[in-house]
Amino acid sequence: MRLVVIGVNHKTAPVALRERLALVGDDVNIALKQLERFTDGSVIVSTCNRTEIYALVPQISLPPESGAHLAEPQAATIASNNAIATQTASAAISAHILKIKTWLADFKQLSLDEIDPYLYVHRDTHALTHWLRVAAGLDSMILGEPQILGQIKRSVHLAQDQKALSNQLGWIVDQVFAAAKRVRNETQVGAQAVSLSYAAAKLVTQIFDDLPSRTLLVVAAGEMNRLVATHIAGLGVGRVIICNRNPERAEALAAELRRPDRIIEVRALQELPQVLAEADIVSSCSGSMDVLIDKTMTLRALKSRRYQPMLMIDLAVPRDIDSTISRIDDVYLYSVDDLQHVIAGNIEQRRQAAVDAELLVSQLVVEMDRRFQVRQVGKDIQQYRARTHDQVDKLLHESIAKLQQDNASPEDILIELSRRLTQTLTHAPSKLMRKAAREGDNELLDFVVSGLQEAHRGR
C-alpha cells in the first residue's frame, strides 16, 4: 500500500516536545509543498495531543526481467531476484521514511537525534489501522472523543487545497472516514459523556426537548463556563443571559455565542436575583467564596415562573449554589461531584465499548486492504494487457513487413507468427506454474492449472 505514518502523540512525547513539533497555520501549507519532493501525497494532522504525517512513499521501479523465453535453470535465478527485489523495495521505503524524519527535524530546527526516540512509524496495514483508530477516537487522550475526526477532515481539506492529496491517498482517506463512521455508529465507544461540559449538555437534553424556547443563564464567564455555555448553546437554546463581574469578558463570550437565531443579553452580576426567574437552565462557575444563588432567591424565582422546572449546574468549588436547593421540587441541581460520578461511570462504559470497537477496526482494516488489493490488481491487469498488446502489435508489424517482401511465403510467415504469439501469451502462466511446482506450492499450482483449463473450456 506504501502508506506510512510518522508522528508523536500524548503517549510518546512530553507536551514541551509536542509544542515544538506542532505544524499549524502557514507551516502546514509550506510543509505539504516541501513533502512533495519525496512523497506521492501527504496529509498533516496536528493537534494539541499529536503531530502526524500520513504519506504515500513513491512507487519503487524495478527493472523488468530480460528475455521472453528463459531456460529452466534461469527460472530459479528469477525467483531469487524476486526475493531480492522485495528486500530492495522494503529498504527503499525505509529510506523514504528516514527522509521524512530528517525533513521534519530540519523543518522544526531540531536535531534528528533529539526527536527520533519519540517518533513512531507505521507502515502499510499497520499505518491504516493506526489512522482508523485515531479517526474513531480510540487513540485519543479522552477515549472515544469525536473532535479528532473533524480535525482530520480539516487536515484533509488543507491537503486538497495544496494539491497534496493524490488520487490513491484520497481513496484511502475516503475508506478511513467511512470506516470511522461505522465504528462510531456500530459501537458505544463515543456514546457517553466523559467531559464536564459535555455531561452538562447531556443533562439539558434529558430534561428539556423544546430548546429553542428555553433560556440559559451563565453565571460567570470563565473558561469552564465558556465550554459549558458553548455546548449547551450549540444544542439550539434560543436565549442566553450572561451575568459577570467583568463586562469585557461577558461581552467576549456573548460575541462567541451570538447567532442570528439566538438572543444574547449581558447583565451585571448584581442583577442575578432579578434574571434568575427567566432562566430554565443555570450554569454557574464563579470562583467566589460566597454562595451566589441561595434558597430564598430560588423559591422567589420559582414562584415567578409558576413552578416551571429549572436545571441548575454548579461547577464551582466552593459552591455557587446552596446545596439545600436540591430538596426543592421542580429544581434539578447537579454539583461538580455529581457530574464527576456520571463521567466516571461513562468512562468505564467507553472502555468496555472500546473492546468491540477495536475488534471492528481489525475487521474493517482487512476489508479495506482487500478492496485496495482488488483496486490495485485492476491496474496491474491493465498494465499487463497493455504490455501484451504492445508485444503482439510488435510481432504483427514484423510479420506484415515480411509479407511485403517479394520472396515471402505467407504460409511460413503466418506459422511463425502463430508460434511466437503462443510463446508470448503462454510465457507468464508457464513460468508461474514452474515456480509453484519448484516451491511445492500445490495450492497455487492447482489454482493456475484449473484456471487455465476453465479458460480453454470457455472458448
Coordinates of C-alpha atoms in Angstrom, one line a residue:
M1 CA 0.0 0.0 0.0
R2 CA 3.0 2.3 0.5
L3 CA 1.2 4.2 3.3
V4 CA 3.3 5.4 6.2
V5 CA 2.6 7.3 9.4
I6 CA 5.3 9.2 11.2
G7 CA 4.5 11.2 14.3
V8 CA 4.3 11.9 18.0
N9 CA 1.4 11.9 20.4
H10 CA 0.5 12.3 24.1
K11 CA 1.6 8.8 24.8
T12 CA 5.1 9.0 23.2
A13 CA 6.3 12.6 23.7
P14 CA 6.1 15.2 26.5
V15 CA 4.0 18.3 25.9
A16 CA 7.1 20.5 25.5
L17 CA 8.3 18.5 22.5
R18 CA 4.8 18.2 21.1
E19 CA 4.6 22.0 21.1
R20 CA 7.9 22.3 19.3
L21 CA 6.8 19.8 16.6
A22 CA 3.4 21.3 16.1
L23 CA 2.6 22.2 12.5
V24 CA -0.1 24.9 12.3
G25 CA -1.1 27.9 10.2
D26 CA 1.2 28.6 7.3
D27 CA 3.6 25.9 8.5
V28 CA 1.2 23.3 7.2
N29 CA 1.0 24.7 3.7
I30 CA 4.7 25.1 3.5
A31 CA 5.3 21.6 4.8
L32 CA 2.9 20.0 2.4
K33 CA 4.6 21.6 -0.5
Q34 CA 8.1 20.5 0.7
L35 CA 6.9 16.9 1.3
E36 CA 6.0 16.7 -2.4
R37 CA 9.7 16.2 -3.1
F38 CA 9.8 12.7 -1.6
T39 CA 6.1 11.6 -1.2
D40 CA 3.2 10.7 -3.5
G41 CA 0.8 12.7 -1.4
S42 CA 0.6 13.6 2.3
V43 CA -1.8 14.8 5.0
I44 CA -0.6 16.5 8.2
V45 CA -2.7 16.1 11.4
S46 CA -1.5 18.5 14.1
T47 CA -3.5 19.0 17.4
C48 CA -2.5 19.7 21.0
N49 CA -2.1 16.0 21.5
R50 CA -0.4 14.8 18.3
T51 CA 1.5 15.8 15.2
E52 CA 1.4 13.1 12.5
I53 CA 2.4 12.9 8.8
Y54 CA 0.4 10.5 6.7
A55 CA 2.1 9.9 3.4
L56 CA 2.4 7.6 0.4
V57 CA 6.1 6.9 -0.4
P58 CA 6.9 6.8 -4.1
Q59 CA 6.4 3.6 -6.1
I60 CA 9.6 1.5 -6.4
S61 CA 10.6 1.0 -10.1
L62 CA 12.2 -2.4 -10.5
P63 CA 13.9 -3.4 -13.8
P64 CA 11.9 -5.9 -15.9
E65 CA 13.1 -9.4 -16.4
S66 CA 15.1 -9.7 -19.6
G67 CA 14.4 -12.4 -22.1
A68 CA 11.0 -13.8 -23.2
H69 CA 11.9 -17.4 -23.1
L70 CA 14.3 -18.4 -20.3
A71 CA 15.6 -21.9 -19.8
E72 CA 14.6 -23.8 -16.6
P73 CA 17.8 -23.1 -14.7
Q74 CA 17.3 -19.4 -15.4
A75 CA 13.9 -19.5 -13.8
A76 CA 15.5 -20.3 -10.4
T77 CA 17.5 -17.1 -10.8
I78 CA 14.3 -15.2 -11.4
A79 CA 12.8 -16.4 -8.1
S80 CA 16.0 -15.4 -6.3
N81 CA 15.9 -12.0 -8.0
N82 CA 12.2 -11.5 -6.9
A83 CA 13.2 -12.1 -3.3
I84 CA 16.0 -9.5 -3.6
A85 CA 13.6 -7.1 -5.3
T86 CA 11.2 -7.4 -2.4
Q87 CA 14.0 -6.6 0.1
T88 CA 15.1 -3.7 -2.1
A89 CA 11.6 -2.3 -2.1
S90 CA 11.4 -2.5 1.7
A91 CA 14.8 -0.8 2.0
A92 CA 13.7 1.9 -0.3
I93 CA 10.6 2.6 1.8
S94 CA 12.8 2.7 4.9
A95 CA 15.0 5.3 3.1
H96 CA 11.9 7.4 2.4
I97 CA 10.8 7.2 6.0
L98 CA 14.3 8.4 7.1
K99 CA 14.0 11.3 4.6
I100 CA 10.6 12.4 6.1
K101 CA 12.1 12.2 9.7
T102 CA 15.1 14.2 8.7
W103 CA 12.9 16.8 6.9
L104 CA 10.7 17.1 10.0
A105 CA 13.7 17.7 12.2
D106 CA 15.2 20.3 9.9
F107 CA 11.8 22.0 9.3
K108 CA 11.3 22.5 13.1
Q109 CA 15.0 23.3 13.6
L110 CA 15.7 20.3 15.8
S111 CA 18.2 17.5 15.5
L112 CA 17.0 14.1 14.4
D113 CA 18.7 12.5 17.4
E114 CA 16.6 14.8 19.7
I115 CA 13.2 13.8 18.2
D116 CA 13.8 10.2 16.9
P117 CA 13.3 8.4 20.3
Y118 CA 9.8 9.9 20.5
L119 CA 8.7 9.3 16.9
Y120 CA 6.6 6.3 16.0
V121 CA 6.4 4.8 12.4
H122 CA 3.7 2.6 11.0
R123 CA 3.7 1.1 7.5
D124 CA 1.0 -0.4 5.1
T125 CA -1.9 -2.1 7.0
H126 CA -0.4 -1.1 10.4
A127 CA -0.5 2.5 9.2
L128 CA -4.1 2.1 8.0
T129 CA -5.0 0.6 11.4
H130 CA -3.4 3.5 13.2
W131 CA -5.2 6.1 11.1
L132 CA -8.6 4.4 11.6
R133 CA -8.0 4.1 15.4
V134 CA -7.2 7.8 15.5
A135 CA -10.2 8.8 13.4
A136 CA -12.5 6.7 15.6
G137 CA -11.2 8.3 18.9
L138 CA -9.6 5.1 20.1
D139 CA -6.1 6.7 20.3
S140 CA -7.2 9.9 22.0
M141 CA -6.4 11.1 25.5
I142 CA -10.2 11.1 26.1
L143 CA -11.3 7.7 24.8
G144 CA -13.9 8.0 22.0
E145 CA -13.8 11.8 21.8
P146 CA -15.4 12.9 18.5
Q147 CA -13.4 16.1 17.8
I148 CA -10.4 14.3 16.3
L149 CA -12.5 13.2 13.2
G150 CA -13.3 16.8 12.4
Q151 CA -9.7 17.8 12.9
I152 CA -8.6 15.1 10.4
K153 CA -11.2 16.2 7.9
R154 CA -9.9 19.8 8.2
S155 CA -6.4 18.5 7.6
V156 CA -7.5 16.6 4.5
H157 CA -9.2 19.8 3.1
L158 CA -5.9 21.6 3.7
A159 CA -4.1 18.9 1.8
Q160 CA -6.6 19.1 -1.1
D161 CA -6.2 22.9 -1.2
Q162 CA -2.4 22.5 -1.6
K163 CA -2.8 19.7 -4.2
A164 CA -1.0 17.3 -1.8
L165 CA -3.8 14.7 -1.9
S166 CA -3.1 12.2 -4.6
N167 CA -5.8 10.0 -6.1
Q168 CA -4.6 6.9 -4.2
L169 CA -4.2 8.8 -0.9
G170 CA -7.6 10.3 -1.4
W171 CA -9.1 6.9 -1.9
I172 CA -7.5 5.7 1.4
V173 CA -8.9 8.8 3.2
D174 CA -12.4 8.0 1.9
Q175 CA -12.1 4.4 3.3
V176 CA -10.9 5.7 6.7
F177 CA -13.7 8.2 7.0
A178 CA -16.4 5.6 6.1
A179 CA -14.8 3.0 8.5
A180 CA -14.6 5.5 11.3
K181 CA -18.3 6.4 10.9
R182 CA -19.1 2.7 11.1
V183 CA -17.1 2.3 14.4
R184 CA -19.0 5.2 16.0
N185 CA -22.4 4.1 14.7
E186 CA -22.0 0.3 15.5
T187 CA -20.3 0.6 18.9
Q188 CA -20.9 2.6 22.0
V189 CA -17.4 4.0 22.2
G190 CA -18.5 7.6 21.9
A191 CA -22.0 7.4 23.2
Q192 CA -21.5 8.6 26.8
A193 CA -20.4 12.0 28.1
V194 CA -16.8 12.0 29.5
S195 CA -16.2 15.7 30.0
L196 CA -17.9 18.1 32.4
S197 CA -19.1 20.4 29.6
Y198 CA -20.4 17.6 27.5
A199 CA -22.0 15.9 30.5
A200 CA -23.8 19.2 31.4
A201 CA -25.1 19.4 27.9
K202 CA -26.4 15.8 28.1
L203 CA -28.4 16.7 31.2
V204 CA -30.1 19.5 29.3
T205 CA -31.3 17.2 26.6
Q206 CA -32.6 14.7 29.2
I207 CA -34.8 17.4 30.9
F208 CA -35.8 19.7 28.0
D209 CA -36.8 18.9 24.5
D210 CA -38.0 22.3 23.2
L211 CA -34.6 24.1 23.4
P212 CA -35.3 27.0 21.0
S213 CA -37.9 28.3 23.6
R214 CA -35.5 27.9 26.6
T215 CA -33.2 30.4 28.3
L216 CA -29.7 29.6 29.5
L217 CA -28.3 31.7 32.3
V218 CA -24.5 31.8 32.5
V219 CA -23.2 32.9 35.9
A220 CA -19.5 34.0 35.4
A221 CA -17.7 33.9 32.1
G222 CA -14.6 31.9 33.0
E223 CA -13.1 29.1 30.8
M224 CA -15.1 26.2 32.3
N225 CA -18.4 28.1 32.0
R226 CA -17.5 29.1 28.4
L227 CA -17.1 25.5 27.5
V228 CA -20.4 24.6 29.1
A229 CA -22.2 27.5 27.5
T230 CA -20.8 26.6 24.1
H231 CA -22.0 23.0 24.4
I232 CA -25.5 23.9 25.7
A233 CA -26.0 26.8 23.3
G234 CA -24.9 24.5 20.5
L235 CA -27.9 22.3 21.2
G236 CA -30.2 25.1 19.9
V237 CA -31.0 27.2 23.0
G238 CA -32.9 30.3 21.9
R239 CA -31.8 32.8 24.5
V240 CA -28.6 33.2 26.6
I241 CA -28.2 35.6 29.6
I242 CA -24.6 36.2 30.8
C243 CA -24.0 37.6 34.3
N244 CA -20.4 38.5 35.1
R245 CA -18.5 41.0 37.2
N246 CA -16.2 41.8 34.3
P247 CA -18.3 43.3 31.5
E248 CA -15.5 42.9 28.9
R249 CA -15.2 39.1 29.5
A250 CA -19.0 38.8 29.3
E251 CA -19.1 40.7 26.0
A252 CA -16.4 38.4 24.6
L253 CA -18.4 35.3 25.5
A254 CA -21.5 37.0 24.1
A255 CA -19.7 37.6 20.8
E256 CA -18.6 33.9 20.7
L257 CA -22.2 32.6 21.3
R258 CA -24.1 35.1 19.1
R259 CA -26.1 33.7 16.2
P260 CA -28.9 35.2 14.0
D261 CA -31.5 33.0 15.6
R262 CA -30.3 33.4 19.2
I263 CA -30.9 36.3 21.7
I264 CA -27.8 37.2 23.8
E265 CA -28.0 39.5 26.8
V266 CA -25.3 40.7 29.1
R267 CA -26.3 41.7 32.7
A268 CA -24.3 42.8 35.7
L269 CA -23.8 40.1 38.4
Q270 CA -25.9 42.3 40.8
E271 CA -28.9 41.6 38.6
L272 CA -28.7 37.9 39.2
P273 CA -31.8 37.8 41.7
Q274 CA -33.9 39.5 39.0
V275 CA -32.9 37.4 36.0
L276 CA -32.9 34.1 37.8
A277 CA -36.7 33.7 37.2
E278 CA -36.1 34.0 33.4
A279 CA -33.8 31.0 33.3
D280 CA -34.7 27.5 32.5
I281 CA -31.1 26.4 32.7
V282 CA -28.4 27.8 35.0
S283 CA -24.7 27.1 34.7
S284 CA -22.5 28.7 37.5
C285 CA -18.8 28.6 38.0
S286 CA -17.6 31.9 39.5
G287 CA -14.8 31.1 41.9
S288 CA -16.5 33.2 44.5
M289 CA -16.1 32.3 48.2
D290 CA -19.8 33.2 48.8
V291 CA -23.0 31.5 47.7
L292 CA -24.4 33.4 44.8
I293 CA -27.8 31.6 44.5
D294 CA -29.5 30.8 47.8
K295 CA -32.7 29.0 48.7
T296 CA -34.8 32.2 49.2
M297 CA -33.7 33.6 45.8
T298 CA -34.6 30.3 44.1
L299 CA -38.0 30.0 45.8
R300 CA -38.9 33.5 44.7
A301 CA -37.8 32.7 41.1
L302 CA -39.8 29.5 41.0
K303 CA -43.0 31.4 42.2
S304 CA -42.4 34.0 39.5
R305 CA -42.0 31.1 36.9
R306 CA -45.2 29.5 38.1
Y307 CA -43.1 26.5 39.2
Q308 CA -41.8 25.6 35.7
P309 CA -38.8 23.2 36.2
M310 CA -35.3 24.6 36.4
L311 CA -32.0 22.8 35.8
M312 CA -29.1 24.2 37.8
I313 CA -25.5 23.1 37.2
D314 CA -22.9 24.2 39.8
L315 CA -19.3 23.7 38.6
A316 CA -17.8 26.0 41.3
V317 CA -15.6 24.9 44.2
P318 CA -16.6 26.3 46.7
R319 CA -20.2 26.0 45.5
D320 CA -22.0 29.0 44.0
I321 CA -25.5 27.4 44.6
D322 CA -26.9 26.5 48.0
S323 CA -26.9 22.7 48.2
T324 CA -30.2 22.6 50.1
I325 CA -31.9 23.8 46.9
S326 CA -31.7 20.2 45.7
R327 CA -34.6 19.4 48.0
I328 CA -36.9 21.9 46.3
D329 CA -39.5 20.3 43.9
D330 CA -39.1 21.4 40.2
V331 CA -35.4 22.2 40.7
Y332 CA -32.7 19.7 39.4
L333 CA -29.4 20.7 40.9
Y334 CA -26.1 19.0 39.9
S335 CA -22.8 19.8 41.5
V336 CA -19.3 19.1 40.0
D337 CA -19.1 16.0 42.1
D338 CA -22.4 14.7 40.7
L339 CA -21.1 15.2 37.2
Q340 CA -17.8 13.6 38.0
H341 CA -19.6 10.4 39.2
V342 CA -21.6 10.3 36.0
I343 CA -18.4 10.7 34.0
A344 CA -16.5 8.0 35.9
G345 CA -19.3 5.5 35.1
N346 CA -19.4 6.7 31.4
I347 CA -15.6 6.3 31.1
E348 CA -15.9 2.6 32.2
Q349 CA -18.7 2.1 29.7
R350 CA -16.5 3.5 27.0
R351 CA -13.6 1.2 28.0
Q352 CA -15.9 -1.8 27.6
A353 CA -17.2 -0.5 24.3
A354 CA -13.7 0.1 23.1
V355 CA -13.1 -3.7 23.1
D356 CA -15.9 -4.1 20.5
A357 CA -14.6 -1.0 18.6
E358 CA -11.0 -2.5 18.4
L359 CA -12.4 -5.8 17.1
L360 CA -14.4 -3.9 14.4
V361 CA -11.4 -1.8 13.5
S362 CA -9.4 -5.1 12.8
Q363 CA -12.2 -6.4 10.6
L364 CA -12.6 -3.1 8.7
V365 CA -8.8 -2.9 8.0
V366 CA -9.0 -6.4 6.5
E367 CA -11.9 -5.3 4.3
M368 CA -10.1 -2.1 3.3
D369 CA -6.9 -3.9 2.5
R370 CA -8.9 -6.4 0.4
R371 CA -10.6 -3.6 -1.5
F372 CA -7.2 -2.0 -2.0
Q373 CA -5.8 -5.2 -3.5
V374 CA -8.8 -5.6 -5.8
R375 CA -8.3 -2.0 -6.9
Q376 CA -4.6 -2.4 -7.3
V377 CA -4.9 -5.7 -9.3
G378 CA -7.2 -3.9 -11.7
K379 CA -4.3 -1.5 -12.5
D380 CA -1.9 -4.5 -12.8
I381 CA -4.3 -6.2 -15.2
Q382 CA -4.5 -3.0 -17.3
Q383 CA -0.7 -2.8 -17.4
Y384 CA -0.4 -6.5 -18.2
R385 CA -2.8 -6.2 -21.1
A386 CA -1.1 -3.1 -22.4
R387 CA 2.3 -4.8 -22.4
T388 CA 0.8 -7.9 -24.1
H389 CA -0.9 -5.7 -26.7
D390 CA 2.4 -4.0 -27.4
Q391 CA 4.2 -7.3 -27.8
V392 CA 1.5 -8.7 -30.1
D393 CA 1.5 -5.4 -32.1
K394 CA 5.2 -5.6 -32.5
L395 CA 5.1 -9.2 -33.8
L396 CA 2.2 -8.3 -36.1
H397 CA 4.1 -5.4 -37.7
E398 CA 7.2 -7.6 -38.1
S399 CA 5.1 -10.2 -39.9
I400 CA 3.5 -7.5 -42.1
A401 CA 6.9 -6.3 -43.1
K402 CA 8.0 -9.8 -44.1
L403 CA 4.8 -10.3 -46.1
Q404 CA 5.7 -7.2 -48.1
Q405 CA 9.0 -8.8 -49.3
D406 CA 8.9 -10.2 -52.8
N407 CA 10.1 -13.7 -51.9
A408 CA 8.0 -14.0 -48.7
S409 CA 5.9 -17.1 -48.1
P410 CA 2.6 -16.1 -46.5
E411 CA 2.1 -19.5 -45.1
D412 CA 5.5 -19.7 -43.4
I413 CA 5.1 -16.2 -42.0
L414 CA 1.7 -17.0 -40.5
I415 CA 3.0 -20.2 -39.0
E416 CA 5.9 -18.3 -37.5
L417 CA 3.6 -15.5 -36.2
S418 CA 1.3 -18.2 -34.6
R419 CA 4.3 -19.8 -32.9
R420 CA 5.7 -16.6 -31.5
L421 CA 2.2 -15.4 -30.3
T422 CA 1.8 -18.7 -28.5
Q423 CA 5.1 -18.4 -26.8
T424 CA 4.4 -14.8 -25.8
L425 CA 0.9 -15.5 -24.4
T426 CA 1.9 -18.7 -22.5
H427 CA 5.2 -17.5 -21.1
A428 CA 3.9 -15.8 -17.9
P429 CA 1.5 -18.6 -16.8
S430 CA 4.1 -21.3 -17.7
K431 CA 6.7 -19.5 -15.6
L432 CA 4.2 -19.2 -12.7
M433 CA 3.4 -23.0 -12.8
R434 CA 7.1 -23.9 -12.8
K435 CA 7.7 -21.6 -9.8
A436 CA 4.8 -23.1 -7.9
A437 CA 5.9 -26.7 -8.6
R438 CA 9.5 -25.9 -7.7
E439 CA 8.5 -24.3 -4.3
G440 CA 5.9 -27.1 -3.6
D441 CA 3.0 -24.7 -3.6
N442 CA 0.4 -27.2 -4.7
E443 CA -2.5 -24.8 -3.9
L444 CA -1.2 -22.1 -6.3
L445 CA -0.3 -24.7 -8.9
D446 CA -3.8 -26.2 -8.8
F447 CA -5.4 -22.8 -8.9
V448 CA -3.4 -21.7 -12.0
V449 CA -3.9 -25.1 -13.9
S450 CA -7.6 -25.2 -13.2
G451 CA -7.9 -21.5 -14.1
L452 CA -6.2 -22.1 -17.5
Q453 CA -8.3 -25.2 -18.1
E454 CA -11.5 -23.3 -17.4
A455 CA -10.4 -20.5 -19.7
H456 CA -9.9 -23.0 -22.6
R457 CA -13.3 -24.6 -21.9
G458 CA -14.9 -21.2 -22.0
R459 CA -13.6 -20.8 -25.6

